[in-house]
Tab-separated table of C-alpha atoms in Angstrom:
chain	number	residue	atom	x	y	z
A	1	MET	CA	-49.111	39.521	6.943
A	2	ILE	CA	-45.364	39.775	6.211
A	3	SER	CA	-44.399	42.940	4.541
A	4	ALA	CA	-42.559	43.016	1.208
A	5	ASN	CA	-39.525	44.455	2.745
A	6	LYS	CA	-39.155	41.553	5.195
A	7	VAL	CA	-39.520	39.117	2.263
A	8	LEU	CA	-36.705	40.806	0.304
A	9	ALA	CA	-34.535	40.935	3.474
A	10	ARG	CA	-35.018	37.249	3.992
A	11	TYR	CA	-34.236	36.536	0.316
A	12	ALA	CA	-31.010	38.638	0.421
A	13	ASN	CA	-29.908	36.933	3.702
A	14	SER	CA	-30.527	33.502	2.114
A	15	GLU	CA	-28.649	34.288	-1.037
A	16	ALA	CA	-25.806	35.795	1.029
A	17	THR	CA	-25.740	32.603	3.249
A	18	HIS	CA	-25.830	30.451	0.242
A	19	GLU	CA	-22.768	32.313	-1.437
A	20	ARG	CA	-20.726	32.027	1.873
A	21	ASN	CA	-21.582	28.330	1.983
A	22	ARG	CA	-20.506	28.040	-1.606
A	23	GLN	CA	-17.237	29.885	-0.992
A	24	ARG	CA	-16.358	28.105	2.161
A	25	PRO	CA	-15.020	24.836	0.482
A	26	ASP	CA	-12.732	26.972	-1.676
A	27	ARG	CA	-11.182	28.624	1.517
A	28	ASP	CA	-11.138	25.367	3.336
A	29	GLY	CA	-9.356	23.808	0.356
A	30	ARG	CA	-6.740	26.477	0.309
A	31	VAL	CA	-6.258	26.212	3.884
A	32	ARG	CA	-5.773	22.434	3.620
A	33	ARG	CA	-3.308	22.806	0.792
A	34	SER	CA	-1.330	25.391	2.735
A	35	VAL	CA	-1.225	23.211	5.830
A	36	ALA	CA	-0.132	20.132	3.612
A	37	ALA	CA	2.576	22.351	2.037
A	38	CYS	CA	3.976	23.325	5.413
A	39	ARG	CA	3.934	19.628	6.452
A	40	ARG	CA	5.788	18.568	3.384
A	41	ARG	CA	8.512	21.343	4.170
A	42	HIS	CA	8.720	20.262	7.710
A	43	ASP	CA	8.986	16.620	6.939
A	44	HIS	CA	11.622	17.465	4.355
A	45	ALA	CA	13.687	19.493	6.731
A	46	ILE	CA	13.482	16.707	9.289
A	47	GLN	CA	14.653	14.094	6.864
A	48	THR	CA	17.578	16.316	5.753
A	49	LEU	CA	18.567	16.930	9.426
A	50	LEU	CA	18.518	13.154	9.832
A	51	PHE	CA	20.669	12.463	6.943
A	52	ALA	CA	23.226	15.277	8.093
A	53	ALA	CA	23.340	13.986	11.471
A	54	SER	CA	23.646	10.328	10.325
A	55	VAL	CA	26.663	10.922	8.071
A	56	GLY	CA	28.330	13.147	10.764
A	57	ILE	CA	28.100	10.411	13.276
A	58	ILE	CA	29.375	7.686	10.890
A	59	VAL	CA	32.209	9.783	9.403
A	60	THR	CA	33.798	10.312	12.727
A	61	ASN	CA	35.323	6.800	12.450
A	62	LEU	CA	37.300	7.706	9.414
A	63	PHE	CA	39.219	10.713	10.744
A	64	ALA	CA	39.577	9.936	14.413
A	65	PRO	CA	42.769	7.935	13.821
A	66	GLN	CA	44.457	11.090	12.445
A	67	THR	CA	44.582	12.567	16.044
A	68	LEU	CA	45.031	9.148	17.859
A	69	VAL	CA	48.221	8.126	15.934
A	70	GLY	CA	50.489	9.461	18.613
A	71	LEU	CA	48.721	7.173	21.266
A	72	ILE	CA	47.993	4.144	19.147
A	73	GLY	CA	51.412	3.594	17.644
A	74	PRO	CA	53.415	3.488	20.747
A	75	SER	CA	50.902	1.303	22.642
A	76	LEU	CA	51.105	-1.324	19.777
A	77	GLY	CA	54.657	-1.033	19.267
A	78	ALA	CA	54.573	0.850	15.875
A	79	ALA	CA	57.394	3.009	14.745
A	80	ALA	CA	56.887	6.899	13.941
A	81	SER	CA	57.236	6.375	10.173
A	82	GLU	CA	54.443	3.741	10.321
A	83	SER	CA	52.093	5.876	12.281
A	84	GLY	CA	50.329	6.986	9.076
A	85	LEU	CA	49.296	3.508	8.388
A	86	VAL	CA	46.602	3.624	11.274
A	87	SER	CA	44.969	6.664	9.590
A	88	MET	CA	45.523	5.057	5.985
A	89	ALA	CA	43.707	1.666	6.912
A	90	THR	CA	40.416	3.228	7.490
A	91	LEU	CA	40.432	5.599	4.506
A	92	LEU	CA	41.554	2.731	2.304
A	93	GLY	CA	38.912	0.519	3.631
A	94	TYR	CA	36.373	3.316	3.060
A	95	ALA	CA	37.632	3.595	-0.749
A	96	ALA	CA	37.247	-0.106	-1.085
A	97	GLY	CA	33.532	-0.031	0.230
A	98	LEU	CA	32.849	2.847	-2.196
A	99	PHE	CA	33.963	0.769	-5.162
A	100	PHE	CA	32.464	-2.564	-4.140
A	101	LEU	CA	29.615	-1.992	-1.611
A	102	VAL	CA	28.085	1.479	-2.583
A	103	PRO	CA	27.304	0.236	-6.305
A	104	LEU	CA	24.886	-2.230	-4.495
A	105	SER	CA	22.754	0.916	-3.831
A	106	ASP	CA	21.756	0.741	-7.564
A	107	LEU	CA	20.657	-3.005	-7.023
A	108	VAL	CA	19.478	-3.507	-3.490
A	109	GLU	CA	16.884	-1.656	-1.636
A	110	ASN	CA	18.760	1.280	-0.042
A	111	ARG	CA	17.186	1.196	3.427
A	112	VAL	CA	18.143	-2.402	3.869
A	113	LEU	CA	21.579	-1.958	2.591
A	114	VAL	CA	22.251	1.052	4.941
A	115	LEU	CA	21.118	-1.017	7.970
A	116	ARG	CA	23.244	-4.041	7.230
A	117	MET	CA	26.369	-1.840	6.741
A	118	LEU	CA	25.825	0.124	9.933
A	119	CYS	CA	25.465	-3.102	11.915
A	120	ALA	CA	28.904	-4.274	10.306
A	121	ALA	CA	30.516	-0.969	11.235
A	122	ALA	CA	29.165	-1.168	14.864
A	123	LEU	CA	30.621	-4.684	15.153
A	124	ALA	CA	34.044	-3.685	13.611
A	125	ALA	CA	34.292	-0.723	16.010
A	126	ALA	CA	33.635	-2.988	18.983
A	127	VAL	CA	36.432	-5.382	17.801
A	128	ALA	CA	38.805	-2.589	17.383
A	129	SER	CA	38.399	-1.576	20.987
A	130	PHE	CA	40.042	-4.848	21.939
A	131	ALA	CA	42.584	-5.116	19.105
A	132	PRO	CA	45.780	-6.795	20.664
A	133	SER	CA	48.242	-5.878	17.946
A	134	ALA	CA	48.897	-3.318	15.228
A	135	ALA	CA	48.328	-5.883	12.458
A	136	SER	CA	44.973	-6.852	13.982
A	137	LEU	CA	43.888	-3.185	14.442
A	138	LEU	CA	44.827	-2.230	10.898
A	139	ALA	CA	42.614	-5.171	9.489
A	140	VAL	CA	39.624	-4.265	11.592
A	141	LEU	CA	40.070	-0.687	10.832
A	142	PHE	CA	39.980	-1.471	7.109
A	143	VAL	CA	36.583	-3.384	7.639
A	144	LEU	CA	35.264	-0.508	9.676
A	145	GLY	CA	36.125	1.990	6.868
A	146	ALA	CA	34.404	-0.241	4.419
A	147	ALA	CA	31.205	-0.466	6.280
A	148	CYS	CA	31.251	3.255	6.860
A	149	SER	CA	30.789	3.732	3.083
A	150	CYS	CA	27.134	3.481	3.875
A	151	ILE	CA	27.456	7.431	4.061
A	152	GLN	CA	27.439	7.381	0.237
A	153	VAL	CA	24.293	5.559	0.061
A	154	LEU	CA	22.434	8.047	2.171
A	155	VAL	CA	23.821	11.052	0.269
A	156	PRO	CA	22.109	10.159	-3.141
A	157	VAL	CA	19.049	9.314	-1.210
A	158	ALA	CA	18.894	12.909	0.075
A	159	ALA	CA	19.597	14.214	-3.319
A	160	SER	CA	16.779	12.133	-5.075
A	161	MET	CA	14.333	13.554	-2.481
A	162	ALA	CA	15.301	17.251	-3.037
A	163	PRO	CA	12.704	19.539	-4.543
A	164	PRO	CA	13.282	20.604	-8.212
A	165	GLY	CA	16.235	22.924	-8.334
A	166	GLN	CA	17.230	22.499	-4.831
A	167	ASP	CA	19.703	19.657	-5.274
A	168	GLY	CA	22.756	21.794	-4.412
A	169	ARG	CA	21.089	23.144	-1.380
A	170	VAL	CA	20.108	19.750	0.079
A	171	ILE	CA	23.576	18.220	-0.717
A	172	GLY	CA	25.221	21.380	0.841
A	173	ASP	CA	23.078	20.752	4.007
A	174	VAL	CA	23.890	17.106	4.124
A	175	MET	CA	27.562	17.887	3.531
A	176	SER	CA	27.551	20.232	6.497
A	177	GLY	CA	26.785	17.249	8.740
A	178	LEU	CA	29.564	15.278	6.936
A	179	MET	CA	32.099	18.160	7.363
A	180	ILE	CA	31.171	18.928	10.791
A	181	GLY	CA	31.534	15.035	11.621
A	182	ILE	CA	34.952	15.130	10.025
A	183	LEU	CA	36.151	18.129	11.768
A	184	LEU	CA	34.725	17.276	15.170
A	185	SER	CA	36.025	13.626	15.051
A	186	ARG	CA	39.382	14.846	15.931
A	187	PRO	CA	38.527	16.776	19.047
A	188	ILE	CA	35.981	14.245	20.300
A	189	ALA	CA	38.628	11.444	19.866
A	190	SER	CA	41.217	13.390	21.585
A	191	LEU	CA	39.150	14.236	24.587
A	192	VAL	CA	37.905	10.612	24.869
A	193	ALA	CA	41.500	9.301	24.605
A	194	ASP	CA	42.738	11.823	27.155
A	195	ALA	CA	40.045	10.703	29.788
A	196	PHE	CA	39.805	6.942	29.035
A	197	GLY	CA	42.383	5.913	26.459
A	198	TRP	CA	42.095	5.447	22.690
A	199	ARG	CA	40.303	2.024	22.956
A	200	ALA	CA	37.468	3.870	24.796
A	201	PHE	CA	36.674	5.951	21.555
A	202	TYR	CA	35.934	2.724	19.509
A	203	GLY	CA	33.821	1.272	22.237
A	204	ILE	CA	31.579	4.482	22.354
A	205	SER	CA	31.609	4.520	18.564
A	206	ALA	CA	30.271	1.044	18.456
A	207	ALA	CA	27.441	2.099	20.613
A	208	ALA	CA	26.604	5.233	18.689
A	209	LEU	CA	26.561	3.204	15.440
A	210	ALA	CA	24.187	0.540	16.945
A	211	LEU	CA	21.756	3.181	18.247
A	212	LEU	CA	21.924	5.011	14.749
A	213	ALA	CA	21.022	1.735	12.980
A	214	ILE	CA	17.891	1.562	15.337
A	215	LEU	CA	16.798	5.259	14.635
A	216	LEU	CA	17.348	4.779	10.881
A	217	GLY	CA	15.468	1.465	10.861
A	218	LEU	CA	12.435	3.355	12.171
A	219	ALA	CA	12.616	6.549	10.162
A	220	LEU	CA	14.654	5.949	6.921
A	221	PRO	CA	12.368	5.905	3.766
A	222	ARG	CA	12.547	3.104	1.220
A	223	ARG	CA	14.281	3.742	-2.000
A	224	LYS	CA	14.207	1.135	-4.740
A	225	PRO	CA	17.147	1.282	-7.322
A	226	LEU	CA	16.372	1.990	-10.895
A	227	ALA	CA	18.958	-0.233	-12.392
A	228	HIS	CA	18.275	-3.730	-13.466
A	229	THR	CA	21.471	-5.584	-13.907
A	230	SER	CA	23.708	-8.083	-11.890
A	231	TYR	CA	26.252	-7.094	-9.245
A	232	ALA	CA	29.087	-8.261	-11.681
A	233	GLY	CA	27.596	-5.921	-14.385
A	234	LEU	CA	27.426	-3.106	-11.867
A	235	ILE	CA	31.079	-3.429	-10.898
A	236	ALA	CA	32.187	-3.753	-14.584
A	237	SER	CA	30.090	-0.583	-15.461
A	238	LEU	CA	32.299	1.531	-13.106
A	239	VAL	CA	34.999	1.638	-15.700
A	240	GLY	CA	32.525	2.508	-18.296
A	241	LEU	CA	31.237	5.315	-16.342
A	242	LEU	CA	34.546	6.746	-15.707
A	243	ALA	CA	35.338	6.679	-19.369
A	244	GLN	CA	31.953	8.290	-20.459
A	245	GLU	CA	31.938	11.128	-18.030
A	246	PRO	CA	34.639	13.744	-18.249
A	247	VAL	CA	33.071	15.764	-15.452
A	248	LEU	CA	33.372	12.688	-13.079
A	249	ARG	CA	36.999	12.038	-13.992
A	250	ARG	CA	38.154	15.657	-13.501
A	251	ARG	CA	36.008	16.385	-10.344
A	252	ALA	CA	37.114	13.077	-8.852
A	253	PHE	CA	40.855	13.697	-9.671
A	254	THR	CA	40.892	17.209	-8.141
A	255	ALA	CA	38.968	15.987	-5.164
A	256	SER	CA	41.551	13.239	-4.461
A	257	LEU	CA	44.446	15.887	-4.634
A	258	VAL	CA	42.482	18.073	-2.154
A	259	MET	CA	41.838	15.197	0.179
A	260	ALA	CA	45.481	14.264	0.069
A	261	ALA	CA	46.425	17.713	1.126
A	262	PHE	CA	43.923	17.606	3.874
A	263	SER	CA	45.210	14.161	5.139
A	264	VAL	CA	48.695	15.280	4.998
A	265	PHE	CA	48.011	18.273	7.379
A	266	TRP	CA	45.762	16.558	9.724
A	267	THR	CA	47.782	13.346	10.202
A	268	ALA	CA	50.951	15.221	11.034
A	269	VAL	CA	49.532	18.275	12.813
A	270	ALA	CA	49.136	16.413	16.088
A	271	LEU	CA	52.797	15.515	16.060
A	272	ARG	CA	53.777	19.242	15.506
A	273	LEU	CA	51.570	20.574	18.109
A	274	SER	CA	52.905	18.227	20.718
A	275	ALA	CA	56.439	19.762	20.129
A	276	PRO	CA	57.888	23.158	20.992
A	277	PRO	CA	56.916	26.012	21.031
A	278	PHE	CA	53.373	24.540	21.239
A	279	ASP	CA	53.832	21.621	23.668
A	280	LEU	CA	50.168	20.672	23.695
A	281	GLY	CA	48.665	17.664	25.234
A	282	GLN	CA	45.590	15.604	23.969
A	283	LYS	CA	43.134	18.303	25.496
A	284	GLY	CA	45.031	21.118	23.701
A	285	ILE	CA	45.141	19.276	20.421
A	286	ALA	CA	41.397	18.472	20.905
A	287	LEU	CA	40.726	22.327	21.240
A	288	PHE	CA	42.818	23.004	18.265
A	289	ALA	CA	40.942	20.511	16.064
A	290	LEU	CA	37.651	21.986	17.239
A	291	VAL	CA	38.783	25.459	15.621
A	292	GLY	CA	38.886	23.796	12.240
A	293	ALA	CA	35.111	22.896	12.627
A	294	GLY	CA	34.444	26.572	11.771
A	295	GLY	CA	35.246	25.646	7.966
A	296	ALA	CA	32.000	23.546	7.691
A	297	ALA	CA	29.769	26.615	8.078
A	298	VAL	CA	30.661	27.591	4.468
A	299	THR	CA	29.316	24.346	2.960
A	300	PRO	CA	25.767	25.640	2.117
A	301	ILE	CA	27.195	28.703	0.494
A	302	PHE	CA	29.207	26.791	-2.019
A	303	GLY	CA	26.064	24.611	-2.879
A	304	ARG	CA	24.216	27.678	-3.585
A	305	ALA	CA	27.250	29.029	-5.748
A	306	GLY	CA	26.914	25.814	-7.726
A	307	ASP	CA	23.290	26.182	-8.288
A	308	ARG	CA	23.860	29.539	-9.620
A	309	GLY	CA	26.396	28.593	-12.146
A	310	PHE	CA	29.677	29.590	-10.486
A	311	THR	CA	31.152	26.100	-10.000
A	312	ARG	CA	34.471	26.772	-11.905
A	313	THR	CA	35.156	30.190	-10.315
A	314	ALA	CA	34.380	28.785	-6.753
A	315	THR	CA	36.475	25.594	-7.266
A	316	ILE	CA	39.474	27.666	-8.288
A	317	LEU	CA	38.993	29.879	-5.208
A	318	CYS	CA	38.924	26.801	-3.057
A	319	HIS	CA	42.210	25.606	-4.298
A	320	LEU	CA	43.962	28.974	-3.876
A	321	VAL	CA	42.608	29.143	-0.289
A	322	LEU	CA	43.995	25.425	0.243
A	323	ILE	CA	47.502	26.525	-1.084
A	324	ALA	CA	47.581	29.644	1.093
A	325	ALA	CA	46.499	27.794	4.166
A	326	LEU	CA	49.496	25.350	3.671
A	327	GLY	CA	51.924	28.211	3.275
A	328	LEU	CA	50.702	29.942	6.542
A	329	ALA	CA	50.863	26.563	8.315
A	330	ALA	CA	54.633	26.295	7.302
A	331	TRP	CA	55.149	29.867	8.573
A	332	ALA	CA	53.493	29.186	11.736
A	333	GLY	CA	55.510	26.153	12.415
A	334	ALA	CA	58.739	27.917	11.785
A	335	THR	CA	58.232	31.147	13.568
A	336	LYS	CA	59.902	31.887	16.869
A	337	ALA	CA	57.676	34.523	18.157
A	338	GLY	CA	56.705	32.946	21.499
A	339	ALA	CA	53.836	30.297	21.592
A	340	TRP	CA	50.669	32.167	21.166
A	341	LEU	CA	51.283	33.828	17.848
A	342	PRO	CA	52.340	30.486	16.049
A	343	LEU	CA	49.273	28.846	17.578
A	344	ILE	CA	47.015	31.482	16.271
A	345	LEU	CA	48.562	31.263	12.864
A	346	MET	CA	48.253	27.520	12.763
A	347	GLY	CA	44.569	27.707	13.883
A	348	VAL	CA	43.810	30.244	11.060
A	349	SER	CA	45.518	28.002	8.528
A	350	ALA	CA	43.542	25.037	9.853
A	351	VAL	CA	40.183	26.927	9.147
A	352	LEU	CA	41.295	28.110	5.736
A	353	LEU	CA	42.419	24.554	4.750
A	354	ASP	CA	38.981	23.111	5.843
A	355	ILE	CA	37.130	25.795	3.944
A	356	GLY	CA	39.000	24.890	0.719
A	357	VAL	CA	38.398	21.270	1.203
A	358	THR	CA	34.730	21.674	2.156
A	359	GLY	CA	34.060	24.023	-0.816
A	360	ASP	CA	35.739	21.542	-3.246
A	361	GLN	CA	33.833	18.560	-1.940
A	362	THR	CA	30.428	20.304	-2.121
A	363	LEU	CA	30.978	21.657	-5.530
A	364	GLY	CA	32.318	18.322	-6.984
A	365	ARG	CA	29.614	16.203	-5.308
A	366	ARG	CA	26.813	18.479	-6.773
A	367	ALA	CA	28.380	18.237	-10.254
A	368	VAL	CA	28.628	14.404	-10.291
A	369	ASN	CA	25.044	13.986	-8.795
A	370	LEU	CA	23.453	15.750	-11.713
A	371	LEU	CA	24.949	13.312	-14.288
A	372	GLN	CA	23.033	9.909	-14.575
A	373	PRO	CA	20.135	9.416	-12.241
A	374	LYS	CA	19.988	5.578	-12.960
A	375	ALA	CA	23.807	5.347	-11.996
A	376	ARG	CA	23.792	7.863	-9.203
A	377	GLY	CA	24.923	5.389	-6.505
A	378	ARG	CA	27.804	3.969	-8.679
A	379	ILE	CA	28.794	7.626	-9.751
A	380	ASN	CA	28.863	8.829	-6.293
A	381	GLY	CA	30.846	5.787	-5.119
A	382	LEU	CA	33.603	6.303	-7.903
A	383	PHE	CA	33.688	10.122	-7.114
A	384	VAL	CA	34.199	9.504	-3.309
A	385	GLY	CA	36.248	6.401	-3.663
A	386	ILE	CA	38.933	8.000	-5.844
A	387	PHE	CA	38.749	11.086	-3.374
A	388	PHE	CA	39.518	8.834	-0.446
A	389	ILE	CA	42.295	7.117	-2.211
A	390	GLY	CA	43.855	10.517	-2.254
A	391	GLY	CA	43.134	10.827	1.350
A	392	ALA	CA	44.874	7.421	2.144
A	393	ILE	CA	47.877	8.367	0.042
A	394	GLY	CA	48.110	11.645	2.034
A	395	SER	CA	48.058	9.850	5.332
A	396	LEU	CA	50.823	7.576	4.222
A	397	LEU	CA	52.994	10.471	3.065
A	398	ALA	CA	52.453	12.449	6.221
A	399	GLY	CA	54.536	10.011	8.219
A	400	ILE	CA	57.141	9.744	5.527
A	401	ALA	CA	57.500	13.573	5.098
A	402	TRP	CA	57.578	14.030	8.967
A	403	THR	CA	60.371	11.608	9.348
A	404	TRP	CA	62.320	12.902	6.353
A	405	GLY	CA	61.970	16.694	6.673
A	406	GLY	CA	59.711	17.635	9.650
A	407	TRP	CA	56.873	20.104	9.633
A	408	ASN	CA	58.179	22.063	6.477
A	409	ALA	CA	58.195	18.915	4.360
A	410	VAL	CA	54.638	17.927	5.386
A	411	CYS	CA	53.279	21.475	4.279
A	412	ALA	CA	55.294	21.427	1.018
A	413	VAL	CA	53.821	18.002	0.083
A	414	GLY	CA	50.319	19.250	0.867
A	415	ALA	CA	50.750	22.544	-1.003
A	416	LEU	CA	52.207	20.460	-4.062
A	417	PHE	CA	48.811	18.558	-4.116
A	418	GLY	CA	46.898	21.977	-4.265
A	419	VAL	CA	49.149	23.407	-6.978
A	420	VAL	CA	48.297	20.335	-9.010
A	421	ALA	CA	44.543	20.689	-8.517
A	422	LEU	CA	44.933	24.362	-9.561
A	423	VAL	CA	46.484	23.446	-12.782
A	424	VAL	CA	43.758	21.004	-13.491
A	425	ASP	CA	41.319	23.870	-12.947
A	426	TRP	CA	42.960	26.224	-15.361
A	427	THR	CA	43.181	23.543	-18.029
A	428	GLU	CA	39.472	22.799	-17.762
């Protein structure tokens, strides 16, 4: 006969086992939810990295001409005062793409739009590597710039996928890739041109864009636009959006001024560094341009400052840094204290300038991306289009200022753009 104690023990064990079995689904559910959350964070990080790398690769085509003007101009018979046109053509094409192609992101499925624009960019870069004259190169570079505006289709996609309250962080991370691409485009182009000639850069770029189209075709998520209207209606609505949104007008205007100062400096600095006391070749100019890439490290900091409500203060700081950078650059170009001290001062000025431009871009982009979700593509296109018109004007003025008054005139023009941006800040 089984004793009463054994019966009670078996009953207790049975109850304990039942309780453990009842609690196990809850524990398993918590584990599954935790694993799923980790996977979502991992997938989001991978997507953000993909966006950042993509825009970084694409944007190199827009700013490489700034460091290649000294080679492209003479090889195609262009005068020194016309050298800025090479850099201007790509930026002007980019602005046109932002006004007339990027609005399609509010009408056409974004993945398809990005892939078609990337294929067009790859084809244009390939043609540029064989351009026989300055006129044909300028036309092809205009098309290349327009196709590269697919960058501004990718940025709103990244912003729309950001977790609540992290728009600024995600945009800052993607902008890090964009600014690193901008800053590395010059040293990469210089090194390639020094080794194989300037045409080789565009051949390599064509291959990179084709490869990127394949990768994004496999990995880019689909994003259906929210707007329901015609293309003509979308283009006509650009004027209305600009009139309705004072934040867009103000941020786009100051961004264009900052970009003009940026383009004035980087279009002419290669000409200054190739002259005494620097006497740098293409490799030396490439290393100098690499120094400026350090400014991209602050991009996420400005994104977080915007998330915490310090947009205006941080923007004023960016413009003050930009003006100081151009003043330091003028001093570095005029000093006679050997070669190393002027070069170091010029390098510091380049880093400060890039920090000011990067910060202004990040804060401005965050502000306009928070305006109207249904019109995000058009708003982003307007903002960056106006911004790059400023860049094109700066590139054009760089050649004129260099011919007219040398390096001091270049720095004065750039600083003037910064002062106007600061005045706009104070009147806000």
